[in-house]
mmCIF file of C-alpha atoms and ligand atoms in Angstrom:
data_model
loop_
_atom_site.group_PDB
_atom_site.id
_atom_site.type_symbol
_atom_site.label_atom_id
_atom_site.label_comp_id
_atom_site.label_asym_id
_atom_site.label_seq_id
_atom_site.Cartn_x
_atom_site.Cartn_y
_atom_site.Cartn_z
ATOM 1 C CA MET A 13 110.603 42.184 120.125
ATOM 2 C CA ALA A 14 113.155 40.178 117.768
ATOM 3 C CA ARG A 15 112.326 40.264 114.572
ATOM 4 C CA LEU A 16 113.594 38.708 111.099
ATOM 5 C CA ALA A 17 115.030 41.492 108.905
ATOM 6 C CA LEU A 18 115.836 41.197 105.428
ATOM 7 C CA VAL A 19 118.513 43.934 103.766
ATOM 8 C CA THR A 20 119.108 43.887 100.579
ATOM 9 C CA GLY A 21 122.411 45.208 99.180
ATOM 10 C CA GLY A 22 123.048 44.250 102.859
ATOM 11 C CA ALA A 23 126.949 42.987 102.493
ATOM 12 C CA ARG A 24 128.564 46.597 102.040
ATOM 13 C CA GLY A 25 128.462 50.022 101.924
ATOM 14 C CA LEU A 26 125.247 51.686 103.721
ATOM 15 C CA GLY A 27 123.582 47.929 103.699
ATOM 16 C CA ALA A 28 126.264 46.149 105.412
ATOM 17 C CA ALA A 29 125.845 49.086 108.479
ATOM 18 C CA MET A 30 122.477 48.292 108.337
ATOM 19 C CA SER A 31 122.452 44.557 108.928
ATOM 20 C CA VAL A 32 125.272 44.674 111.454
ATOM 21 C CA ALA A 33 122.855 47.343 113.507
ATOM 22 C CA LEU A 34 119.561 45.232 113.365
ATOM 23 C CA LYS A 35 121.599 42.376 114.372
ATOM 24 C CA ASP A 36 123.234 44.519 117.194
ATOM 25 C CA ALA A 37 119.266 45.631 118.024
ATOM 26 C CA GLY A 38 118.416 41.885 118.762
ATOM 27 C CA HIS A 39 116.949 40.616 115.539
ATOM 28 C CA ARG A 40 117.993 37.724 113.424
ATOM 29 C CA VAL A 41 119.268 39.308 109.809
ATOM 30 C CA VAL A 42 119.696 38.069 106.510
ATOM 31 C CA ALA A 43 121.414 39.806 103.619
ATOM 32 C CA ILE A 44 120.839 39.817 99.991
ATOM 33 C CA ASP A 45 123.713 40.843 97.689
ATOM 34 C CA VAL A 46 124.912 40.127 94.238
ATOM 35 C CA ASN A 47 128.791 39.772 94.822
ATOM 36 C CA GLU A 48 129.622 36.057 95.720
ATOM 37 C CA GLN A 49 133.174 37.117 97.425
ATOM 38 C CA THR A 50 131.560 40.465 99.180
ATOM 39 C CA GLY A 51 128.557 37.882 100.847
ATOM 40 C CA LYS A 52 131.249 35.525 101.664
ATOM 41 C CA GLU A 53 133.568 37.811 103.722
ATOM 42 C CA PHE A 54 130.501 39.705 105.286
ATOM 43 C CA THR A 55 129.211 36.124 106.358
ATOM 44 C CA GLU A 56 132.908 35.338 107.543
ATOM 45 C CA LYS A 57 133.188 39.086 109.668
ATOM 46 C CA THR A 58 129.662 39.088 111.225
ATOM 47 C CA GLY A 59 127.542 35.865 110.928
ATOM 48 C CA ILE A 60 125.077 37.181 108.957
ATOM 49 C CA PRO A 61 123.843 35.043 106.455
ATOM 50 C CA VAL A 62 124.358 36.529 102.456
ATOM 51 C CA TYR A 63 122.021 35.047 99.825
ATOM 52 C CA LEU A 64 122.939 36.103 96.186
ATOM 53 C CA VAL A 65 119.906 37.196 93.951
ATOM 54 C CA ASP A 66 119.646 40.027 91.759
ATOM 55 C CA VAL A 67 116.755 42.091 93.385
ATOM 56 C CA SER A 68 116.089 43.797 89.839
ATOM 57 C CA ASP A 69 114.859 40.754 88.336
ATOM 58 C CA PHE A 70 111.286 39.718 89.667
ATOM 59 C CA ALA A 71 111.659 35.947 88.981
ATOM 60 C CA ALA A 72 114.983 35.561 90.468
ATOM 61 C CA THR A 73 114.050 37.698 93.378
ATOM 62 C CA LYS A 74 110.605 35.414 93.900
ATOM 63 C CA GLU A 75 112.965 32.628 93.614
ATOM 64 C CA GLY A 76 115.576 33.976 96.090
ATOM 65 C CA ILE A 77 113.240 35.122 98.945
ATOM 66 C CA ALA A 78 111.122 31.819 98.368
ATOM 67 C CA LYS A 79 114.641 30.309 99.700
ATOM 68 C CA ILE A 80 115.165 32.627 102.493
ATOM 69 C CA VAL A 81 111.549 31.985 103.764
ATOM 70 C CA ALA A 82 112.402 28.365 103.753
ATOM 71 C CA ASP A 83 115.216 28.538 105.463
ATOM 72 C CA HIS A 84 114.826 31.100 108.202
ATOM 73 C CA GLY A 85 110.891 31.883 108.274
ATOM 74 C CA PRO A 86 108.573 34.629 107.301
ATOM 75 C CA ILE A 87 110.210 37.823 106.787
ATOM 76 C CA GLU A 88 109.246 40.628 109.191
ATOM 77 C CA ILE A 89 111.384 43.731 108.566
ATOM 78 C CA VAL A 90 112.582 44.418 105.197
ATOM 79 C CA VAL A 91 114.879 47.090 104.363
ATOM 80 C CA ASN A 92 114.814 47.861 100.483
ATOM 81 C CA ASN A 93 118.422 49.290 100.246
ATOM 82 C CA ALA A 94 120.368 47.943 96.996
ATOM 83 C CA GLY A 95 121.335 50.468 94.664
ATOM 84 C CA ILE A 96 123.268 51.395 92.139
ATOM 85 C CA THR A 97 124.620 54.714 90.392
ATOM 86 C CA ARG A 98 125.256 55.312 86.353
ATOM 87 C CA ASP A 99 125.981 59.308 86.327
ATOM 88 C CA ALA A 100 125.856 61.104 83.157
ATOM 89 C CA PRO A 101 124.079 64.166 82.194
ATOM 90 C CA LEU A 102 120.837 63.237 80.301
ATOM 91 C CA HIS A 103 122.237 64.442 76.634
ATOM 92 C CA LYS A 104 125.049 62.065 77.410
ATOM 93 C CA MET A 105 123.069 59.223 79.333
ATOM 94 C CA SER A 106 122.471 55.962 77.297
ATOM 95 C CA ALA A 107 119.218 53.591 77.269
ATOM 96 C CA GLU A 108 121.557 51.407 79.457
ATOM 97 C CA GLN A 109 122.299 53.949 81.740
ATOM 98 C CA TRP A 110 118.683 54.929 82.704
ATOM 99 C CA GLU A 111 117.128 51.194 82.842
ATOM 100 C CA ALA A 112 119.754 49.729 85.069
ATOM 101 C CA VAL A 113 119.058 52.462 87.522
ATOM 102 C CA ILE A 114 115.581 51.903 87.030
ATOM 103 C CA LYS A 115 115.561 48.052 87.609
ATOM 104 C CA VAL A 116 117.922 48.319 90.506
ATOM 105 C CA ASN A 117 116.816 51.110 92.113
ATOM 106 C CA LEU A 118 112.902 51.181 91.692
ATOM 107 C CA ASN A 119 111.793 47.943 90.281
ATOM 108 C CA SER A 120 113.255 46.275 93.106
ATOM 109 C CA MET A 121 110.801 48.135 95.696
ATOM 110 C CA PHE A 122 108.070 45.896 93.767
ATOM 111 C CA ASN A 123 110.365 43.144 93.248
ATOM 112 C CA VAL A 124 111.268 42.140 96.810
ATOM 113 C CA THR A 125 108.357 43.711 98.479
ATOM 114 C CA ARG A 126 106.041 42.033 97.093
ATOM 115 C CA GLN A 127 107.440 38.548 98.153
ATOM 116 C CA VAL A 128 106.988 39.637 101.598
ATOM 117 C CA ILE A 129 103.492 41.467 101.796
ATOM 118 C CA GLU A 130 101.319 38.727 101.888
ATOM 119 C CA SER A 131 103.020 37.051 105.253
ATOM 120 C CA MET A 132 103.303 40.413 106.604
ATOM 121 C CA ARG A 133 99.315 40.930 105.979
ATOM 122 C CA GLU A 134 98.748 37.398 107.523
ATOM 123 C CA LYS A 135 101.043 38.093 110.578
ATOM 124 C CA GLY A 136 99.450 41.628 111.369
ATOM 125 C CA PHE A 137 102.903 42.797 111.576
ATOM 126 C CA GLY A 138 105.716 44.174 108.921
ATOM 127 C CA ARG A 139 108.198 46.798 108.649
ATOM 128 C CA ILE A 140 109.019 48.015 105.142
ATOM 129 C CA ILE A 141 111.892 50.645 104.813
ATOM 130 C CA CYS A 142 113.358 52.036 101.880
ATOM 131 C CA ILE A 143 116.190 53.965 100.981
ATOM 132 C CA SER A 144 115.606 56.877 98.896
ATOM 133 C CA SER A 145 117.929 59.658 98.543
ATOM 134 C CA VAL A 146 118.575 63.371 98.855
ATOM 135 C CA ASN A 147 118.883 63.394 95.295
ATOM 136 C CA GLY A 148 115.256 61.877 94.703
ATOM 137 C CA GLN A 149 114.142 65.311 97.036
ATOM 138 C CA VAL A 150 115.989 67.908 95.234
ATOM 139 C CA GLY A 151 117.422 66.143 91.897
ATOM 140 C CA GLN A 152 120.961 66.379 90.764
ATOM 141 C CA PHE A 153 123.299 67.309 88.005
ATOM 142 C CA GLY A 154 123.886 63.970 86.149
ATOM 143 C CA GLN A 155 121.860 62.218 87.760
ATOM 144 C CA ALA A 156 118.168 62.126 86.021
ATOM 145 C CA ASN A 157 117.957 58.343 86.109
ATOM 146 C CA TYR A 158 118.825 57.840 89.896
ATOM 147 C CA SER A 159 116.677 61.239 91.126
ATOM 148 C CA ALA A 160 113.845 59.679 89.310
ATOM 149 C CA ALA A 161 114.323 56.101 90.455
ATOM 150 C CA LYS A 162 114.966 57.668 94.347
ATOM 151 C CA ALA A 163 111.600 59.842 93.997
ATOM 152 C CA GLY A 164 109.501 56.888 92.825
ATOM 153 C CA VAL A 165 110.949 54.865 96.205
ATOM 154 C CA LEU A 166 108.470 58.318 97.603
ATOM 155 C CA GLY A 167 105.649 57.649 95.831
ATOM 156 C CA PHE A 168 105.864 53.961 96.633
ATOM 157 C CA ILE A 169 106.237 54.331 100.374
ATOM 158 C CA ARG A 170 103.345 56.390 100.476
ATOM 159 C CA ALA A 171 100.844 54.314 98.741
ATOM 160 C CA VAL A 172 102.078 51.127 100.598
ATOM 161 C CA ALA A 173 101.605 53.164 103.967
ATOM 162 C CA GLN A 174 97.921 53.435 103.374
ATOM 163 C CA GLU A 175 97.576 49.772 102.510
ATOM 164 C CA GLY A 176 99.507 48.358 105.329
ATOM 165 C CA ALA A 177 98.346 50.450 108.142
ATOM 166 C CA ALA A 178 95.477 48.362 108.957
ATOM 167 C CA LYS A 179 97.297 45.350 109.231
ATOM 168 C CA GLY A 180 100.346 46.605 111.373
ATOM 169 C CA ILE A 181 102.629 47.357 108.735
ATOM 170 C CA THR A 182 104.446 50.222 107.909
ATOM 171 C CA ALA A 183 106.100 51.832 105.251
ATOM 172 C CA ASN A 184 108.885 54.496 105.441
ATOM 173 C CA ALA A 185 111.480 56.325 103.531
ATOM 174 C CA ILE A 186 114.909 57.230 104.271
ATOM 175 C CA CYS A 187 116.837 59.949 102.106
ATOM 176 C CA PRO A 188 120.469 59.647 102.994
ATOM 177 C CA GLY A 189 122.762 62.565 101.978
ATOM 178 C CA TYR A 190 125.971 62.207 101.048
ATOM 179 C CA ILE A 191 127.616 59.359 102.823
ATOM 180 C CA ASN A 192 131.043 57.914 103.152
ATOM 181 C CA THR A 193 130.667 54.999 100.860
ATOM 182 C CA GLU A 194 132.392 53.329 97.692
ATOM 183 C CA MET A 195 129.239 54.885 95.620
ATOM 184 C CA VAL A 196 130.233 58.402 96.815
ATOM 185 C CA ALA A 197 134.131 57.993 96.555
ATOM 186 C CA LYS A 198 133.522 57.238 92.855
ATOM 187 C CA ILE A 199 132.663 60.843 92.492
ATOM 188 C CA ALA A 200 135.607 63.077 91.178
ATOM 189 C CA PRO A 201 137.510 64.705 93.846
ATOM 190 C CA ASP A 202 136.806 68.240 92.813
ATOM 191 C CA ILE A 203 132.807 67.991 92.173
ATOM 192 C CA LEU A 204 132.615 66.066 95.712
ATOM 193 C CA SER A 205 134.409 68.726 97.671
ATOM 194 C CA LYS A 206 132.090 71.304 95.866
ATOM 195 C CA ILE A 207 129.300 69.249 97.438
ATOM 196 C CA VAL A 208 130.510 68.855 100.973
ATOM 197 C CA ALA A 209 131.001 72.259 101.053
ATOM 198 C CA LYS A 210 127.018 72.686 100.710
ATOM 199 C CA ILE A 211 126.495 70.081 103.864
ATOM 200 C CA PRO A 212 125.886 71.976 106.709
ATOM 201 C CA THR A 213 127.615 69.606 109.000
ATOM 202 C CA GLY A 214 130.648 69.867 107.030
ATOM 203 C CA ARG A 215 131.577 66.136 106.228
ATOM 204 C CA LEU A 216 129.841 63.340 104.730
ATOM 205 C CA GLY A 217 127.696 61.135 106.901
ATOM 206 C CA GLU A 218 128.741 57.671 108.404
ATOM 207 C CA PRO A 219 126.892 54.520 107.232
ATOM 208 C CA LYS A 220 125.890 54.087 110.937
ATOM 209 C CA GLU A 221 124.120 57.118 111.052
ATOM 210 C CA ILE A 222 121.900 55.857 108.302
ATOM 211 C CA ALA A 223 121.514 52.577 110.073
ATOM 212 C CA ARG A 224 120.229 54.420 113.342
ATOM 213 C CA THR A 225 117.270 55.540 111.616
ATOM 214 C CA VAL A 226 116.995 51.946 109.960
ATOM 215 C CA VAL A 227 116.642 50.315 113.430
ATOM 216 C CA PHE A 228 114.471 52.930 115.174
ATOM 217 C CA LEU A 229 111.764 52.384 111.976
ATOM 218 C CA ALA A 230 111.899 48.745 112.720
ATOM 219 C CA ALA A 231 111.194 48.778 116.078
ATOM 220 C CA ASP A 232 107.883 47.334 117.371
ATOM 221 C CA GLU A 233 107.226 50.676 119.090
ATOM 222 C CA ALA A 234 107.795 52.372 115.482
ATOM 223 C CA GLN A 235 103.907 51.445 114.321
ATOM 224 C CA PHE A 236 102.670 55.216 114.088
ATOM 225 C CA ILE A 237 105.363 56.035 111.785
ATOM 226 C CA ASN A 238 103.733 55.065 108.574
ATOM 227 C CA GLY A 239 104.117 56.659 105.241
ATOM 228 C CA ALA A 240 107.202 59.072 106.605
ATOM 229 C CA THR A 241 110.246 60.364 104.860
ATOM 230 C CA PHE A 242 113.307 60.941 106.932
ATOM 231 C CA SER A 243 116.220 63.164 105.800
ATOM 232 C CA VAL A 244 119.576 61.897 107.308
ATOM 233 C CA ASN A 245 121.746 64.481 105.274
ATOM 234 C CA GLY A 246 123.454 66.708 107.456
ATOM 235 C CA GLY A 247 121.178 69.766 106.605
ATOM 236 C CA GLN A 248 121.920 70.069 103.381
ATOM 237 C CA PHE A 249 118.579 69.929 102.483
ATOM 238 C CA THR A 250 115.675 70.472 104.981
ATOM 239 C CA ILE A 251 112.232 70.407 104.029
HETATM 240 N N1 LIG B 3 125.343 72.244 88.075
HETATM 241 C C1 LIG B 3 125.647 73.108 87.241
HETATM 242 N N2 LIG B 3 126.618 72.990 85.982
HETATM 243 C C2 LIG B 3 127.653 71.753 86.447
HETATM 244 C C3 LIG B 3 127.046 71.207 88.010
HETATM 245 C C4 LIG B 3 126.209 71.522 88.764
HETATM 246 N N3 LIG B 3 125.910 70.606 89.665
HETATM 247 N N4 LIG B 3 127.867 70.388 87.469
HETATM 248 C C5 LIG B 3 128.873 70.271 86.502
HETATM 249 N N5 LIG B 3 128.010 71.044 85.865
HETATM 250 C C6 LIG B 3 128.604 71.761 84.407
HETATM 251 C C7 LIG B 3 130.530 71.455 84.536
HETATM 252 O O1 LIG B 3 130.637 73.136 85.233
HETATM 253 C C8 LIG B 3 130.799 71.579 83.356
HETATM 254 O O2 LIG B 3 130.466 72.733 82.509
HETATM 255 P P1 LIG B 3 131.444 73.491 81.238
HETATM 256 O O3 LIG B 3 131.564 72.245 80.420
HETATM 257 O O4 LIG B 3 130.868 74.580 80.895
HETATM 258 O O5 LIG B 3 132.883 73.480 81.841
HETATM 259 C C9 LIG B 3 129.909 70.846 82.452
HETATM 260 O O6 LIG B 3 128.384 70.882 83.769
HETATM 261 C C10 LIG B 3 129.982 69.435 82.544
HETATM 262 O O7 LIG B 3 129.504 68.778 81.906
HETATM 263 P P2 LIG B 3 130.014 67.249 81.089
HETATM 264 O O8 LIG B 3 128.705 67.036 80.088
HETATM 265 O O9 LIG B 3 131.361 67.457 80.768
HETATM 266 O O10 LIG B 3 129.859 66.064 82.179
HETATM 267 P P3 LIG B 3 130.641 65.119 82.677
HETATM 268 O O11 LIG B 3 130.120 64.037 81.649
HETATM 269 O O12 LIG B 3 131.849 65.645 82.616
HETATM 270 O O13 LIG B 3 130.348 65.020 84.041
HETATM 271 C C11 LIG B 3 129.147 63.919 86.187
HETATM 272 C C12 LIG B 3 128.977 64.969 84.284
HETATM 273 C C13 LIG B 3 129.794 62.571 85.878
HETATM 274 C C14 LIG B 3 127.465 63.696 86.209
HETATM 275 C C15 LIG B 3 129.400 64.770 87.113
HETATM 276 O O14 LIG B 3 128.977 66.139 86.720
HETATM 277 C C16 LIG B 3 129.334 64.083 88.326
HETATM 278 O O15 LIG B 3 130.231 63.381 88.842
HETATM 279 N N6 LIG B 3 128.367 64.597 89.131
HETATM 280 C C17 LIG B 3 127.908 64.500 90.504
HETATM 281 C C18 LIG B 3 126.711 63.631 90.736
HETATM 282 C C19 LIG B 3 126.622 62.864 92.011
HETATM 283 O O16 LIG B 3 126.482 63.759 92.853
HETATM 284 N N7 LIG B 3 126.546 61.680 92.126
HETATM 285 C C20 LIG B 3 126.083 61.279 93.114
HETATM 286 C C21 LIG B 3 126.598 59.768 93.848
HETATM 287 S S1 LIG B 3 126.529 59.104 95.148
HETATM 288 C C22 LIG B 3 124.934 58.918 95.397
HETATM 289 O O17 LIG B 3 124.209 59.202 94.403
HETATM 290 C C23 LIG B 3 124.563 58.554 96.538
HETATM 291 C C24 LIG B 3 123.255 59.769 97.096
HETATM 292 O O18 LIG B 3 121.924 59.198 97.138
HETATM 293 C C25 LIG B 3 123.594 60.915 97.388
#
């Protein structure tokens, strides 16, 4: 059944692939981004509307999602994808680097999902898909902030899955490995080549390989998949 889907960080990188894949699967899709130019170009290319909302800020998210709902109706599928990196070993990490990553990558899970959970409960249907990371599962040198936030996402979906189950709402996490995006392109080439050498598939993943998992979890038929963590990492981490 065609549903209304919201993808945060949905106009570029992994999120853009998710927005397009959900649209191709027959859903109505709205994206949130923070960059006006990125959003404009994405809408021109795909026809998917983009709203400028800072999901790290509760009040701004409340206002932004209220506008989306007024324009398009209640959100039935939410993909909490927006994320940033501020990599540094802990002994060099500033409070700003810590806070920025926790606010965007973890607080956004609450800020966004809180706005849609009540209408999902009323409707008796909801799909909450949260993007964690292999580095939230195993930790990563230089990412105490990011690994902590992404591990927090796994606790979030496990609690929300239990709360929503009786109301037709599922909450699941996807843990992408290293994917061919601008975020990964920022890693120094010598460090990245060592990381890729540890991926059994022998390459970076492609955004569409994560988007495929999002579409799978968003389906009406995915009702019994709840509180689960999907590793999509080329075999880099297998539990
Ligand atoms: N394990 C152990 N030691 C390591 C290491 C590792 N993985 N990586 C680096 N080191 C060592 C180096 O060999 C070096 O040792 P020496 O000082 O003895 O030469 C030392 O640590 C470097 O430490 P510095 O304090 O000088 O580190 P730096 O400030 O130069 O660089 C960094 C730190 C920028 C975090 C860099 O290590 C880095 O880019 N690491 C990769 C981080 C990463 O994977 N980010 C993922 C981004 S993509 C993403 O997050 C998406 C996703 O979900 C997967």
